[in-house]
Amino acid sequence: MPFYLHIDMDSFYVSVERVLDPSLVGKPVMVGGAGRGVVTSASYEARQFGVRSAMPGFQARRLCPDGIFVPGRRGVYSEFSRKVFDLLRTFSPDVRAFSIDEGLVNLTGTERLMGHPIRTANEIIDRIREELGLPSSGGLATHPTLAKIAATAVKPRGLLYVPPGSEERFLGPLDVSVIPGVGPKTHRELVDRGIATVAQLLAHPRLGRRYLNLERPAEGGRAHEHSVGSETTLAQSLTDAAAMERVLGGLVGDVAARLRRQEGRARRVTVKIRYSDFKTITRSRTLKAPTCFDVDIFKIARELLTRNLAPGRPVRLLGISTSGITTEGWQDSIFDYRERESKDRLYKGIDTLRNKYGERAVTLGAGKNRSH
DNA sequence: TCTGGGGTCCTAGGACCC
DNA sequence: TCTGGGGTCCTAGGACCC
């Protein structure tokens, strides 16, 4: 019998902050939400005021004026995340990380060694709490999706076991919105068609298969097209194209360096422009030859920006993304080869400087009008 | 001082090719 | 001289996830 344990950390960023500063325990705490940002994690005390993650900061401050707002520290959370997954891997060689705070442990076949999976699941949650100080919830079931739904249903600090054979009994009465992939929009569409519960969805063979396919389990490594991007919401909206190009230069530098770090080269460059009225456009171009160099990416990005920018309209966000990433060897002509070699050397140097003196040490397109 | 940033996946039209 | 059709690539937008 297959057994999957889905582990979901409870308000992960807040919990990490509490480990590092125990005075935050028991209080309404929110990570993020400064300026134009959104709350990335809210403690359950803060949620009682109606605060949710992904809520704009101004709204959270209005709902919970006496709450404690903590700036996020990505690197610290990643480090804790790594420790959680290291611990999970001591229980099973088959552990999949879905995100920084969610993972799946395949407990199939561990019974003889460790006892019933329900015991193992309890032990895992206990040890995450004892050894790392972090609360988490778990869902144990015969299918990964079911395990995830179960974990979400018992949050926080719970463990829910869906015994084999009781799957439909468990799922049936639940709202369709518990299904991963059914967001606000799909939820509304389903409800409009008279489908509110999972049972009603499953009674509809085509829709049931589309949104909740439990027959086809645990897909392996899928051939997703991966992408590397960076975007930023400006502290103040901009109308000046030159200033926007400077921002874009910084984003390109970040993206290209990450691309090189993973030894990838991208074939498509996409620029994202969000105006102050939130209207958002993306413009992309596919290259003849993939690249990982700042100059190449910046050239395309600048063109896409200047060609598509509505003059005078304030811009609140700029983004760049690269996709169609390949890690295969270079395939260029003997002529391109020399140029590429010299760029390679140049960027090795730039990356070294950045590692040594920080990301801002070398910034493309930022030479003029620096304020310091 | 009104709505983040990192992504993946899907759809749909048009170009282009055989 | 009243319109095939299938496959693939490119592009834009949008839903959704954490």
Coordinates of C-alpha atoms (C1' of nucleotides) in Angstrom, one line a residue:
Chain A
M1 CA 0.0 0.0 0.0
P2 CA 1.4 3.4 -0.9
F3 CA 1.8 6.0 1.8
Y4 CA 2.6 9.6 1.4
L5 CA 3.1 12.2 4.1
H6 CA 2.7 15.8 3.1
I7 CA 4.4 18.1 5.5
D8 CA 3.4 21.7 5.5
M9 CA 5.1 24.2 7.9
D10 CA 2.8 26.4 9.9
S11 CA 3.3 30.1 9.2
F12 CA 6.8 29.2 8.3
Y13 CA 8.6 32.6 8.2
V14 CA 6.9 33.7 11.4
S15 CA 7.9 30.5 13.2
V16 CA 11.5 30.9 12.1
E17 CA 11.5 34.5 13.4
R18 CA 10.1 33.2 16.7
V19 CA 12.9 30.7 17.0
L20 CA 15.4 33.6 16.6
D21 CA 13.4 35.9 18.8
P22 CA 11.2 34.1 21.4
S23 CA 9.7 37.4 22.5
L24 CA 7.5 37.2 19.3
V25 CA 5.8 34.0 20.6
G26 CA 2.1 34.4 21.2
K27 CA 1.9 37.8 19.5
P28 CA 0.3 38.9 16.2
V29 CA 3.4 38.8 13.9
M30 CA 3.6 39.5 10.2
V31 CA 6.6 39.0 7.9
G32 CA 6.7 41.5 5.1
G33 CA 4.1 44.2 4.4
A34 CA 6.4 47.2 4.5
G35 CA 5.8 50.0 2.0
R36 CA 4.2 48.7 -1.1
G37 CA 4.8 45.1 -0.1
V38 CA 2.5 42.3 0.9
V39 CA 2.4 40.1 4.0
T40 CA 4.3 36.9 3.2
S41 CA 3.5 35.1 6.5
A42 CA 1.1 35.9 9.3
S43 CA 1.0 34.3 12.7
Y44 CA -2.3 32.7 13.8
E45 CA -2.8 35.5 16.3
A46 CA -2.6 38.0 13.4
R47 CA -5.0 35.9 11.3
Q48 CA -7.6 36.4 14.0
F49 CA -7.6 40.1 12.9
G50 CA -8.4 39.0 9.4
V51 CA -4.8 39.2 8.1
R52 CA -3.8 36.7 5.4
S53 CA -0.6 36.1 3.6
A54 CA -0.4 37.9 0.3
M55 CA -2.5 40.7 1.7
P56 CA -1.2 44.2 0.9
G57 CA 0.7 45.7 3.8
F58 CA -1.5 48.8 4.1
Q59 CA -4.6 46.6 4.5
A60 CA -2.8 44.4 7.2
R61 CA -1.7 47.5 9.1
R62 CA -5.3 48.7 9.1
L63 CA -6.7 45.4 10.3
C64 CA -4.0 44.9 12.9
P65 CA -2.4 48.2 13.8
D66 CA -0.8 46.8 17.0
G67 CA 0.8 43.9 15.1
I68 CA 4.5 43.4 14.8
F69 CA 5.8 43.7 11.3
V70 CA 9.1 42.0 10.6
P71 CA 11.1 42.4 7.4
G72 CA 11.6 39.1 5.6
R73 CA 15.0 37.3 5.5
R74 CA 15.0 34.9 2.6
G75 CA 18.4 33.5 3.3
V76 CA 17.6 32.6 6.9
Y77 CA 14.4 30.8 5.9
S78 CA 16.2 28.8 3.2
E79 CA 18.7 27.7 5.8
F80 CA 15.9 26.4 8.1
S81 CA 14.1 24.9 5.2
R82 CA 17.3 22.9 4.3
K83 CA 17.4 21.6 7.9
V84 CA 13.8 20.5 7.7
F85 CA 14.4 18.6 4.5
D86 CA 17.6 17.1 5.8
L87 CA 15.6 15.7 8.7
L88 CA 12.8 14.4 6.4
R89 CA 15.4 12.6 4.3
T90 CA 16.5 10.6 7.4
F91 CA 13.0 8.9 7.2
S92 CA 12.9 8.2 3.5
P93 CA 15.1 8.4 0.5
D94 CA 12.2 9.7 -1.5
V95 CA 11.5 13.3 -0.4
R96 CA 10.2 15.9 -2.8
A97 CA 10.4 19.6 -2.0
F98 CA 7.4 21.6 -3.4
S99 CA 8.5 24.9 -2.0
I100 CA 10.5 26.4 0.9
D101 CA 8.0 25.1 3.4
E102 CA 6.2 22.2 1.9
G103 CA 7.3 18.7 1.0
L104 CA 6.3 15.2 0.4
V105 CA 7.8 12.1 2.1
N106 CA 7.2 8.8 0.5
L107 CA 6.7 6.3 3.4
T108 CA 5.7 3.4 1.2
G109 CA 7.5 0.3 2.3
T110 CA 8.9 1.8 5.5
E111 CA 6.5 -0.2 7.7
R112 CA 8.7 -3.1 8.5
L113 CA 11.5 -0.9 9.5
M114 CA 9.7 1.9 11.3
G115 CA 6.2 0.7 12.1
H116 CA 2.9 2.0 10.8
P117 CA 3.3 5.2 8.8
I118 CA 1.0 7.0 11.2
R119 CA 3.6 6.4 13.9
T120 CA 6.4 7.6 11.6
A121 CA 4.3 10.7 10.7
N122 CA 3.9 11.6 14.3
E123 CA 7.5 11.2 15.0
I124 CA 8.5 13.4 12.0
I125 CA 6.3 16.2 13.2
D126 CA 7.5 15.8 16.8
R127 CA 11.1 15.9 15.7
I128 CA 10.7 19.0 13.5
R129 CA 9.3 20.7 16.5
E130 CA 11.8 19.4 19.1
E131 CA 15.0 19.7 17.0
L132 CA 14.2 22.9 15.0
G133 CA 11.6 24.6 17.1
L134 CA 9.1 24.7 14.2
P135 CA 5.5 23.7 14.2
S136 CA 4.2 21.9 11.2
S137 CA 1.2 19.9 9.9
G138 CA 0.9 16.7 8.1
G139 CA -1.4 14.8 5.9
L140 CA -1.0 11.0 5.5
A141 CA -2.7 9.2 2.6
T142 CA -2.3 6.8 -0.2
H143 CA -2.0 9.6 -2.8
P144 CA 0.2 12.7 -2.8
T145 CA -2.6 15.1 -3.7
L146 CA -4.8 13.6 -1.0
A147 CA -2.0 13.9 1.5
K148 CA -1.6 17.6 0.7
I149 CA -5.4 18.3 1.0
A150 CA -5.4 16.5 4.3
A151 CA -2.4 18.5 5.7
T152 CA -4.1 21.8 4.6
A153 CA -7.3 20.7 6.3
V154 CA -5.8 20.1 9.7
K155 CA -3.5 23.2 9.9
P156 CA -2.1 24.3 12.2
R157 CA -0.4 21.7 14.3
G158 CA -2.3 18.7 13.2
L159 CA -1.9 15.4 11.5
L160 CA -4.6 13.8 9.5
Y161 CA -4.6 10.2 8.3
V162 CA -6.9 9.2 5.5
P163 CA -6.9 5.4 5.7
P164 CA -6.9 3.4 2.5
G165 CA -10.5 2.9 1.3
S166 CA -11.9 6.1 3.0
E167 CA -10.6 8.5 0.4
E168 CA -13.9 9.3 -1.2
R169 CA -15.6 9.6 2.2
F170 CA -13.0 12.1 3.3
L171 CA -12.9 14.1 0.1
G172 CA -16.6 14.1 -0.9
P173 CA -18.0 16.7 1.5
L174 CA -15.1 19.1 1.1
D175 CA -15.4 22.3 -0.9
V176 CA -13.9 22.1 -4.4
S177 CA -11.6 24.9 -3.5
V178 CA -9.4 22.5 -1.4
I179 CA -8.1 21.0 -4.7
P180 CA -4.7 22.3 -5.7
G181 CA -5.2 24.1 -8.9
V182 CA -8.7 25.3 -8.2
G183 CA -8.2 29.0 -7.4
P184 CA -10.8 31.8 -7.0
K185 CA -11.6 31.9 -10.7
T186 CA -12.1 28.2 -11.3
H187 CA -14.0 28.0 -8.0
R188 CA -16.5 30.5 -9.2
E189 CA -16.9 28.8 -12.5
L190 CA -17.5 25.4 -10.9
V191 CA -20.0 26.9 -8.4
D192 CA -21.8 28.6 -11.2
R193 CA -22.3 25.2 -12.8
G194 CA -23.7 23.8 -9.6
I195 CA -20.5 22.1 -8.4
A196 CA -19.6 23.1 -4.9
T197 CA -18.3 19.9 -3.3
V198 CA -15.7 17.4 -4.4
A199 CA -18.4 14.7 -4.5
Q200 CA -20.3 16.8 -7.0
L201 CA -17.1 17.3 -9.0
L202 CA -16.3 13.6 -9.1
A203 CA -19.8 12.9 -10.3
H204 CA -18.8 14.8 -13.4
P205 CA -16.3 12.4 -15.1
R206 CA -14.6 14.9 -17.4
L207 CA -14.2 17.7 -14.8
G208 CA -13.3 15.2 -12.1
R209 CA -10.4 13.9 -14.1
R210 CA -9.3 17.4 -15.1
Y211 CA -9.0 18.8 -11.6
L212 CA -8.5 15.8 -9.4
N213 CA -6.8 12.9 -11.1
L214 CA -6.1 10.3 -8.4
E215 CA -5.8 7.5 -10.9
R216 CA -2.5 8.8 -12.2
P217 CA -0.3 9.0 -9.1
A218 CA 2.9 10.7 -8.2
E219 CA 4.3 11.9 -11.6
G220 CA 8.0 11.7 -11.7
G221 CA 10.3 14.4 -12.8
R222 CA 8.3 16.3 -15.3
A223 CA 9.8 18.1 -18.2
H224 CA 8.8 21.6 -17.1
E225 CA 10.3 24.5 -19.0
H226 CA 12.1 26.4 -16.3
S227 CA 12.7 30.1 -16.2
V228 CA 14.9 32.6 -14.3
G229 CA 13.5 36.0 -13.7
S230 CA 13.6 39.0 -11.4
E231 CA 11.1 41.8 -11.0
T232 CA 10.7 44.8 -8.7
T233 CA 7.9 47.0 -7.5
L234 CA 9.4 50.5 -7.5
A235 CA 9.2 52.5 -4.3
Q236 CA 7.8 55.2 -6.4
S237 CA 6.3 54.9 -9.9
L238 CA 8.5 56.1 -12.7
T239 CA 7.7 57.9 -15.9
D240 CA 11.3 58.6 -17.0
A241 CA 12.5 56.0 -19.5
A242 CA 16.2 56.5 -18.7
A243 CA 15.5 55.8 -15.0
M244 CA 13.6 52.6 -16.0
E245 CA 16.5 51.4 -18.1
R246 CA 18.7 51.7 -15.1
V247 CA 16.3 49.6 -13.0
L248 CA 16.2 47.1 -15.9
G249 CA 20.0 47.0 -16.0
G250 CA 20.1 45.9 -12.3
L251 CA 17.5 43.2 -12.9
V252 CA 19.3 41.9 -15.9
G253 CA 22.5 41.7 -13.9
D254 CA 20.8 39.7 -11.3
V255 CA 19.1 37.3 -13.8
A256 CA 22.2 36.8 -16.0
A257 CA 24.4 36.0 -12.9
R258 CA 21.9 33.4 -11.7
L259 CA 21.8 32.0 -15.2
R260 CA 25.5 31.6 -15.3
R261 CA 25.7 30.2 -11.8
Q262 CA 23.5 27.3 -13.0
E263 CA 25.4 27.1 -16.2
G264 CA 22.2 27.8 -18.3
R265 CA 21.6 29.9 -21.3
A266 CA 18.2 31.3 -22.2
R267 CA 16.5 31.5 -25.6
R268 CA 13.7 33.8 -24.7
V269 CA 13.7 37.2 -22.9
T270 CA 10.5 38.6 -21.5
V271 CA 10.0 42.1 -20.2
K272 CA 7.1 42.9 -17.8
I273 CA 5.7 46.4 -17.3
R274 CA 3.0 47.1 -14.7
Y275 CA 1.5 50.6 -14.9
S276 CA 0.3 52.4 -11.8
D277 CA -3.3 51.4 -12.7
F278 CA -2.1 47.8 -12.4
K279 CA -2.5 47.1 -16.1
T280 CA 0.3 44.7 -16.9
I281 CA 1.8 43.8 -20.2
T282 CA 4.6 41.3 -21.1
R283 CA 6.7 41.5 -24.3
S284 CA 9.0 38.8 -25.3
R285 CA 11.5 37.8 -28.0
T286 CA 13.0 34.5 -28.9
L287 CA 16.7 34.6 -29.7
K288 CA 18.4 32.8 -32.5
A289 CA 21.1 31.6 -30.1
P290 CA 20.7 31.3 -26.3
T291 CA 22.8 33.5 -24.1
C292 CA 23.7 34.1 -20.5
F293 CA 25.4 37.4 -20.9
D294 CA 24.2 40.7 -19.4
V295 CA 24.9 42.8 -22.6
D296 CA 22.9 40.4 -24.9
I297 CA 19.9 40.2 -22.5
F298 CA 20.0 43.9 -21.7
K299 CA 20.0 44.9 -25.4
I300 CA 16.8 42.9 -26.0
A301 CA 15.2 44.0 -22.8
R302 CA 15.9 47.7 -23.5
E303 CA 14.4 47.3 -26.9
L304 CA 11.3 45.6 -25.7
L305 CA 10.9 48.3 -23.0
T306 CA 11.3 51.3 -25.2
R307 CA 9.3 49.9 -28.0
N308 CA 6.3 49.1 -25.8
L309 CA 6.3 51.7 -23.1
A310 CA 3.3 54.0 -23.1
P311 CA 4.9 57.5 -22.7
G312 CA 4.0 59.4 -19.6
R313 CA 2.1 56.6 -18.0
P314 CA 3.6 55.9 -14.6
V315 CA 5.2 52.5 -14.2
R316 CA 5.1 50.8 -10.8
L317 CA 6.8 47.5 -11.6
L318 CA 9.5 46.3 -14.0
G319 CA 10.5 42.8 -14.5
I320 CA 12.6 40.6 -16.7
S321 CA 12.5 36.9 -17.2
T322 CA 14.5 34.5 -19.2
S323 CA 13.2 31.1 -20.4
G324 CA 13.8 28.4 -22.9
I325 CA 16.8 27.6 -20.8
T326 CA 19.3 25.1 -22.0
T327 CA 22.4 23.7 -20.4
E328 CA 23.7 22.0 -23.5
G329 CA 27.0 22.9 -25.0
W330 CA 27.6 26.0 -27.1
Q331 CA 26.8 25.6 -30.8
D332 CA 28.2 28.6 -32.5
S333 CA 30.3 29.3 -35.5
I334 CA 34.1 29.6 -35.3
F335 CA 33.6 33.4 -35.6
D336 CA 31.2 33.7 -32.7
Y337 CA 33.4 31.5 -30.7
R338 CA 36.1 34.1 -30.1
E339 CA 33.6 36.8 -29.2
R340 CA 32.0 34.4 -26.8
E341 CA 35.3 33.4 -25.2
S342 CA 36.1 37.0 -24.4
K343 CA 32.6 37.6 -23.0
D344 CA 33.0 34.5 -20.9
R345 CA 36.2 35.9 -19.4
L346 CA 34.7 39.3 -18.8
Y347 CA 31.7 37.9 -17.0
K348 CA 33.8 35.5 -14.9
G349 CA 35.5 38.6 -13.7
I350 CA 32.2 40.5 -13.0
D351 CA 30.8 37.5 -11.1
T352 CA 33.9 37.4 -9.0
L353 CA 33.7 41.1 -8.2
R354 CA 30.0 40.7 -7.3
N355 CA 30.6 37.8 -5.1
K356 CA 33.3 39.8 -3.3
Y357 CA 31.8 43.2 -3.1
G358 CA 28.1 42.5 -3.4
E359 CA 25.6 42.5 -6.2
R360 CA 25.7 46.2 -6.7
A361 CA 29.5 46.3 -7.3
V362 CA 29.0 46.0 -11.1
T363 CA 25.7 47.2 -12.6
L364 CA 24.9 47.5 -16.2
G365 CA 23.1 50.6 -17.4
A366 CA 23.5 52.2 -14.0
G367 CA 26.6 54.3 -14.7
K368 CA 24.8 57.6 -14.9
N369 CA 23.0 59.7 -12.3
R370 CA 23.8 57.5 -9.4
S371 CA 22.6 59.3 -6.3
H372 CA 25.5 58.4 -4.1
Chain B
dT1 C1' 1.8 55.2 2.0
dC2 C1' -3.4 50.7 -2.9
dT3 C1' -2.4 45.4 -4.3
dG4 C1' 5.5 41.1 -3.7
dG5 C1' 8.4 38.0 -6.0
dG6 C1' 9.7 33.6 -7.2
dG7 C1' 7.8 30.5 -10.4
dT8 C1' 4.8 26.6 -13.5
dC9 C1' 1.2 25.6 -16.6
dC10 C1' -2.5 26.4 -19.9
dT11 C1' -4.9 28.6 -23.8
dA12 C1' -5.4 30.6 -28.1
dG13 C1' -4.3 32.8 -32.5
dG14 C1' -1.2 33.4 -36.3
dA15 C1' 2.8 32.1 -38.9
dC16 C1' 4.9 28.6 -41.2
dC17 C1' 5.8 24.0 -43.1
dC18 C1' 4.8 19.7 -45.4
Chain C
dT1 C1' -10.9 30.2 -57.6
dC2 C1' -15.7 29.1 -51.6
dT3 C1' -11.5 28.1 -48.1
dG4 C1' -7.5 20.6 -46.0
dG5 C1' -5.2 19.4 -42.1
dG6 C1' -1.8 18.3 -38.9
dG7 C1' 2.4 19.7 -36.4
dT8 C1' 5.3 23.1 -34.4
dC9 C1' 7.0 27.5 -33.1
dC10 C1' 6.2 32.2 -31.4
dT11 C1' 3.7 35.5 -28.7
dA12 C1' 0.5 37.4 -25.0
dG13 C1' -2.3 36.8 -21.3
dG14 C1' -3.9 34.8 -17.3
dA15 C1' -4.8 31.2 -13.5
dC16 C1' -2.5 29.4 -10.0
dC17 C1' 1.0 28.0 -6.4
dC18 C1' 3.8 29.3 -2.1

